[in-house]
Coordinates of N, CA and C in Angstrom, one line a residue:
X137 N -6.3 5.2 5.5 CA -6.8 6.0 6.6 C -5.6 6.6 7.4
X138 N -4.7 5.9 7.5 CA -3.5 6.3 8.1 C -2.7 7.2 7.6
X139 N -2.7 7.2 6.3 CA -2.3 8.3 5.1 C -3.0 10.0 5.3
X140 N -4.0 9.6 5.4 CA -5.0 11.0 5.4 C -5.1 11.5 6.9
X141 N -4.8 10.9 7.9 CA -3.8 11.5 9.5 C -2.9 11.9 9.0
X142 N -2.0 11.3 8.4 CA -0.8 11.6 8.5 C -0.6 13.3 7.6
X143 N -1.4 13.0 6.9 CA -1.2 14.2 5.7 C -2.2 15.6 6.0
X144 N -3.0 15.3 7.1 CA -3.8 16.4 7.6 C -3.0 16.8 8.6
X145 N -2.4 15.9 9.8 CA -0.7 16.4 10.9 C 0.0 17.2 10.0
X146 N 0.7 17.0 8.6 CA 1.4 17.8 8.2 C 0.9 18.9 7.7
X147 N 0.3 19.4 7.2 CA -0.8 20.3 7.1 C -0.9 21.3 8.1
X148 N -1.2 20.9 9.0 CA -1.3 21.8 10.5 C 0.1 22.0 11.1
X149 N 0.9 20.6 10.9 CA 2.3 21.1 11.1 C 3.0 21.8 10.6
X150 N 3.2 21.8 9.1 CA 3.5 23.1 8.6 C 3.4 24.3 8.6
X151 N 2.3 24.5 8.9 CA 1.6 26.0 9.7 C 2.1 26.9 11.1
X152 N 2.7 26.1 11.7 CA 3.3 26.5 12.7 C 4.8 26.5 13.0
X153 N 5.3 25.2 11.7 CA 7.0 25.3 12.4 C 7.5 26.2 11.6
X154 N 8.6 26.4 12.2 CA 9.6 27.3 11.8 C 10.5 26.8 10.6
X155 N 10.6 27.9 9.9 CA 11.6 28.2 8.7 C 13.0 27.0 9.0
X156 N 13.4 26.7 7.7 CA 14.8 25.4 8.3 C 15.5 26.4 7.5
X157 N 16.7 26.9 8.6 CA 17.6 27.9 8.4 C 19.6 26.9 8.1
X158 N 18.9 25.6 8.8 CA 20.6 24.7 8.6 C 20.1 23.4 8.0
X159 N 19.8 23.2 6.7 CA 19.1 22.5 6.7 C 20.1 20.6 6.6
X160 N 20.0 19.7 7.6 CA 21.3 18.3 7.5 C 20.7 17.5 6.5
X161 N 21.4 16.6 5.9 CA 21.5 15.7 5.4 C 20.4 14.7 6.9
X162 N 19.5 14.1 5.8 CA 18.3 13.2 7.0 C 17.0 13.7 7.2
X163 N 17.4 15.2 7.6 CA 16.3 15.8 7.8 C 14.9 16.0 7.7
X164 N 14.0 15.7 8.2 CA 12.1 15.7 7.8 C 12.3 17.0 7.7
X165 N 11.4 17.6 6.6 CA 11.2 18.5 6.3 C 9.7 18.8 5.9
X166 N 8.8 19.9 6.1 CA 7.8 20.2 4.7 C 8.2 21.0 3.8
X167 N 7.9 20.7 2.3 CA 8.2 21.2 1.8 C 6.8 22.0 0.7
X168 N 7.2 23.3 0.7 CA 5.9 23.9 0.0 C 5.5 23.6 -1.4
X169 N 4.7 23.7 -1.5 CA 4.0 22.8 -3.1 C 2.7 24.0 -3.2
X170 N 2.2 23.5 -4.8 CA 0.8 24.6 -5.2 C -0.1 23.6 -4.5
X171 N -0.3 22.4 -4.1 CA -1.5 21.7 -3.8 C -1.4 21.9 -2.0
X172 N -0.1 22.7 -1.5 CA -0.1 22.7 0.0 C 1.3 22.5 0.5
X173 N 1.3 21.3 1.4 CA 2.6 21.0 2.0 C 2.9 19.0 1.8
X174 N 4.0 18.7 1.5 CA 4.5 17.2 1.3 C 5.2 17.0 2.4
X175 N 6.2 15.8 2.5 CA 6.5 15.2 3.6 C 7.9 15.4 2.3
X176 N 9.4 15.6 3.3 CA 10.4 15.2 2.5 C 11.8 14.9 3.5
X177 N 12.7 14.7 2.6 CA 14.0 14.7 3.3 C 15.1 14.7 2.4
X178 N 15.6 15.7 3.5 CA 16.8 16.3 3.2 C 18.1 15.1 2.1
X179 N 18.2 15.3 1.0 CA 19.2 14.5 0.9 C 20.8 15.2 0.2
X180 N 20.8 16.7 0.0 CA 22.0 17.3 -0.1 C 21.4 19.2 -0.3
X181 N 22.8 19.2 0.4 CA 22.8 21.3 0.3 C 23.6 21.2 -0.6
X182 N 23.5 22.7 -1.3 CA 24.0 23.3 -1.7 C 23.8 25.1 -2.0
X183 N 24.6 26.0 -1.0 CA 23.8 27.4 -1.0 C 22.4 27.2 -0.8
X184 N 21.7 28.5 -1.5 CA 20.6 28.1 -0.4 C 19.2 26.8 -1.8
X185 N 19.9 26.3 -2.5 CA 19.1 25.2 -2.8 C 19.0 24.1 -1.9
X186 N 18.5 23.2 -1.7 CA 18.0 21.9 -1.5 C 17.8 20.8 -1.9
X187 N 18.4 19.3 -1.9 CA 18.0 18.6 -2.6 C 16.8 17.6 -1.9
X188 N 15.7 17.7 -2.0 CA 14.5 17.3 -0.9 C 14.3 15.7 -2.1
X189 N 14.3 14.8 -1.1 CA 13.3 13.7 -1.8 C 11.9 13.2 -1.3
X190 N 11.2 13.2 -2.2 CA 9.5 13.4 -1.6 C 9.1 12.1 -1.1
X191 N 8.3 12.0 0.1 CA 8.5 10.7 0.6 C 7.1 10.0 0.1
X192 N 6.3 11.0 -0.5 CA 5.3 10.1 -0.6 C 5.0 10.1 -2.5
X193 N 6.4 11.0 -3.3 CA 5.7 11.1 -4.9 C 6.8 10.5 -5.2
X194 N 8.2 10.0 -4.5 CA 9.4 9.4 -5.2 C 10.2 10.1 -5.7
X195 N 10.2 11.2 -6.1 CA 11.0 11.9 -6.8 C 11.9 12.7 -5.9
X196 N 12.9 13.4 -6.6 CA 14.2 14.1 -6.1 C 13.4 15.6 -6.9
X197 N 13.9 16.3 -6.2 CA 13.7 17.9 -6.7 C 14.5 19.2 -6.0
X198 N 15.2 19.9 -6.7 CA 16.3 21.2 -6.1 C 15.0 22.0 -5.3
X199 N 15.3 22.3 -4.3 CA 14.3 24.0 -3.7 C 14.9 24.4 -3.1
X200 N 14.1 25.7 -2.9 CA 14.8 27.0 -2.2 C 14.5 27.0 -0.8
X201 N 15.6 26.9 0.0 CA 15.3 26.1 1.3 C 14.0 27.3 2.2
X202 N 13.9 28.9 1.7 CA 12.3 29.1 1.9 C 11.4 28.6 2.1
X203 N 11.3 27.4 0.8 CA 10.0 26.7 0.8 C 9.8 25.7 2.1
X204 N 11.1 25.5 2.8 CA 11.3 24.5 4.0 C 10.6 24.9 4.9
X205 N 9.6 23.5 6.1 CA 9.6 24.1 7.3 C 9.9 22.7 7.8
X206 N 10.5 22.9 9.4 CA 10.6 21.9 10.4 C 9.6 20.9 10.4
X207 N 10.0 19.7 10.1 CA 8.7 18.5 10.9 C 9.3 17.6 12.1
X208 N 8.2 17.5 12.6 CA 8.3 16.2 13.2 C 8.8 15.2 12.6
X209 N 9.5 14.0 13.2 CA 10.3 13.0 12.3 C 9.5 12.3 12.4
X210 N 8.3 12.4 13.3 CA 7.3 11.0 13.5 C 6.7 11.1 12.2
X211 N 6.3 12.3 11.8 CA 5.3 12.8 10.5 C 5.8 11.7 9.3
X212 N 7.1 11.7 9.1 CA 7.8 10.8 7.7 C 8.5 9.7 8.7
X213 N 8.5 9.2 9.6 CA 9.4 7.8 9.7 C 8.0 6.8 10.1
X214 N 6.7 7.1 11.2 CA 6.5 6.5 11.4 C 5.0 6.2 9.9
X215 N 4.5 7.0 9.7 CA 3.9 6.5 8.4 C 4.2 5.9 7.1
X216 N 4.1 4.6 6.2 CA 4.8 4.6 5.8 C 4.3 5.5 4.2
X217 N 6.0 5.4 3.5 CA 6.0 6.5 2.3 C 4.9 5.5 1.6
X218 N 4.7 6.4 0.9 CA 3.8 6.5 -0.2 C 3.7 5.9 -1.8
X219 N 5.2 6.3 -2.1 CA 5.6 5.8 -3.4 C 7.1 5.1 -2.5
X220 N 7.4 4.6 -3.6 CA 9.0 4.0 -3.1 C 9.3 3.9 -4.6
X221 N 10.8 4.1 -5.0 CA 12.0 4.2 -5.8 C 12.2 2.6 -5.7
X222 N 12.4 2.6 -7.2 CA 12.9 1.0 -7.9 C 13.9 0.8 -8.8
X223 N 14.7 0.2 -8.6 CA 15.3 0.0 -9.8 C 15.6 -1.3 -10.4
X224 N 14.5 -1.1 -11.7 CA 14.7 -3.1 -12.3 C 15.6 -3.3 -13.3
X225 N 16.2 -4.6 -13.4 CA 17.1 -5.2 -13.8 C 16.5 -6.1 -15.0
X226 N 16.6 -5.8 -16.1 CA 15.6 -6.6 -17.7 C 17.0 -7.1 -18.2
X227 N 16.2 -8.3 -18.8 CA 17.4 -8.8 -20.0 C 17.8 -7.7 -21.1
X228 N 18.8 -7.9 -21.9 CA 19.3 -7.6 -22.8 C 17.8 -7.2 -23.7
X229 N 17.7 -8.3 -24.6 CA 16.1 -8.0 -25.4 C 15.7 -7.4 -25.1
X230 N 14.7 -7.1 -23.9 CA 14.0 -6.4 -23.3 C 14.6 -4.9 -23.1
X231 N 15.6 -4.6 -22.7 CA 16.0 -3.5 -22.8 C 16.1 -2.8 -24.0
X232 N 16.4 -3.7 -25.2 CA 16.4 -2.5 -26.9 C 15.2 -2.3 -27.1
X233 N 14.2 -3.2 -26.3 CA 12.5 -2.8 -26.9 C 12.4 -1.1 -26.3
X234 N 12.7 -0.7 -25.5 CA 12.4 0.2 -24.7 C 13.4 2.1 -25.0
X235 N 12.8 3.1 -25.0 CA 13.6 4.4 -25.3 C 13.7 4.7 -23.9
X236 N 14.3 5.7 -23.6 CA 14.0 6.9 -22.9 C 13.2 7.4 -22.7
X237 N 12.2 7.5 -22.2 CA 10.9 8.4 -21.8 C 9.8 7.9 -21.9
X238 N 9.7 6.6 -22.4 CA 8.7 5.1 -22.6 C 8.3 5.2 -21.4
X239 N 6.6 5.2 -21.2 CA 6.2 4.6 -20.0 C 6.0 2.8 -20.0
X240 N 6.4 2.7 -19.1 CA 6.3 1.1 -18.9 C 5.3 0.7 -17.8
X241 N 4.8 -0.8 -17.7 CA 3.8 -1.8 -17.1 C 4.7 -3.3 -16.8
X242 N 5.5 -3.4 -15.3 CA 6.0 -4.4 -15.5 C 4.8 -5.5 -14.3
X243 N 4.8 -6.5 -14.6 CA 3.8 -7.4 -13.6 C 4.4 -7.9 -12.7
X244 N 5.0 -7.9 -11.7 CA 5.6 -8.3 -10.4 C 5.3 -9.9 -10.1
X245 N 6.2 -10.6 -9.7 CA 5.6 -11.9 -9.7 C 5.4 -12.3 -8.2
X246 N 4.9 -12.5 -7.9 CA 4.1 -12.9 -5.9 C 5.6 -13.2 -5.4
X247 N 6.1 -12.0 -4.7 CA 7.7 -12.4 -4.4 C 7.0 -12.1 -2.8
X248 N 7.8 -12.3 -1.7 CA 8.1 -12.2 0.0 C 7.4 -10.6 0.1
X249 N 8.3 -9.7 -0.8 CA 7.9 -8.5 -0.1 C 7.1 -7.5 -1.0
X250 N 7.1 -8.3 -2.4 CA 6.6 -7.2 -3.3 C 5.8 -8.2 -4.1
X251 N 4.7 -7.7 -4.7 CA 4.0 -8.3 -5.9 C 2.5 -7.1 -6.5
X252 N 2.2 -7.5 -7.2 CA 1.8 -6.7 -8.0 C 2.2 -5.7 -9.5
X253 N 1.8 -4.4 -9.4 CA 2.4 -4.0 -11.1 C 2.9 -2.7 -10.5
X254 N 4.2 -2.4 -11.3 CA 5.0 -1.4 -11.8 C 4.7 -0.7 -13.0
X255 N 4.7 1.1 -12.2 CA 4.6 1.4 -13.4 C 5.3 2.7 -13.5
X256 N 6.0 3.1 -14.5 CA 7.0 4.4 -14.6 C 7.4 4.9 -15.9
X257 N 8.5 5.9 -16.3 CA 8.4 6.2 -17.2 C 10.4 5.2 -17.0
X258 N 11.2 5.2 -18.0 CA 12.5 4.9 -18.3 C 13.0 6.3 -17.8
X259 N 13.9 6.6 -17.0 CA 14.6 7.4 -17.0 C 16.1 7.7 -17.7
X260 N 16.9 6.2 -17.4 CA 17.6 6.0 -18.1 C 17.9 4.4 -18.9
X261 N 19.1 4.2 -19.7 CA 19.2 2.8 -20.1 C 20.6 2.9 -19.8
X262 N 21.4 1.8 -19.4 CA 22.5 1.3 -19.2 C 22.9 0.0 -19.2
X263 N 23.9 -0.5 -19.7 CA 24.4 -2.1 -19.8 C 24.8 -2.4 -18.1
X264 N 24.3 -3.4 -18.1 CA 24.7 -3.8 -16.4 C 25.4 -4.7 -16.1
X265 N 26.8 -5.6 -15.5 CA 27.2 -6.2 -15.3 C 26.5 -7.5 -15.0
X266 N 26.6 -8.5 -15.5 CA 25.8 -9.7 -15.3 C 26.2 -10.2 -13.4
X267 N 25.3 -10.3 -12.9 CA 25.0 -10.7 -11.4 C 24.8 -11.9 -11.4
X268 N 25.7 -12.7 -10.2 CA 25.6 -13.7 -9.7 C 24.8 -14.1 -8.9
X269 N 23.7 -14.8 -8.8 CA 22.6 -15.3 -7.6 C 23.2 -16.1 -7.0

């Protein structure tokens, strides 16, 4: 419920703010999409691209700071996101089972802040330095 406030405010917000002409590093932003307007923030310029990360789909994406309009910071700080960015850490084995572009199903085990199931595509593989607990 608090999602669908939040996402109808930006909607109407978007409609009225103004074009982001400087756009900072931090920044709430909307950013224009074919389904409407998202929630994002600023995480690098460059000329007039953007690097926006979407607060409620996870992903990173270049745009043309056009597509930008001013938000409210209440719109993205005080709801929370939507999707959130992970990065898991597999044994050795486990990682040769796996390519590049494999979708995966990991089962989360009843931890303090997270439990439940993971699910994504591999974007990359890399050997990791073994960590000390």
């Amino acid at each position: 419920r608090q999602f669908s406030q939040t996402y109808h405010q930006l909607q109407q917000a978007a409609l009225v703010s103004p074009p982001v002409i400087r756009p900072r590093l931090g920044m709430a932003v909307a950013v224009q999409g074919g389904a409407g307007w998202s929630r994002g923030l600023v995480v690098q310029t460059a000329n007039d691209d953007v690097t926006i990360r979407y607060v409620d789909w996870g992903w990173e994406e270049d745009v043309d700071r056009r597509r930008l309009r001013f938000l409210p910071e209440n719109l993205v700080m005080e709801s929370p996101a939507q999707c959130v960015r992970v990065e898991i850490v597999v044994n050795k084995m486990d990682l040769e089972k796996v390519k590049v572009g494999d979708v995966v199903k990991l089962e989360v085990p009843d931890l303090e802040s997270l439990s439940g199931q993971l699910v994504g595509v591999v974007k990359r593989k890399e050997k990791q330095k073994d960590c000390k607990r």
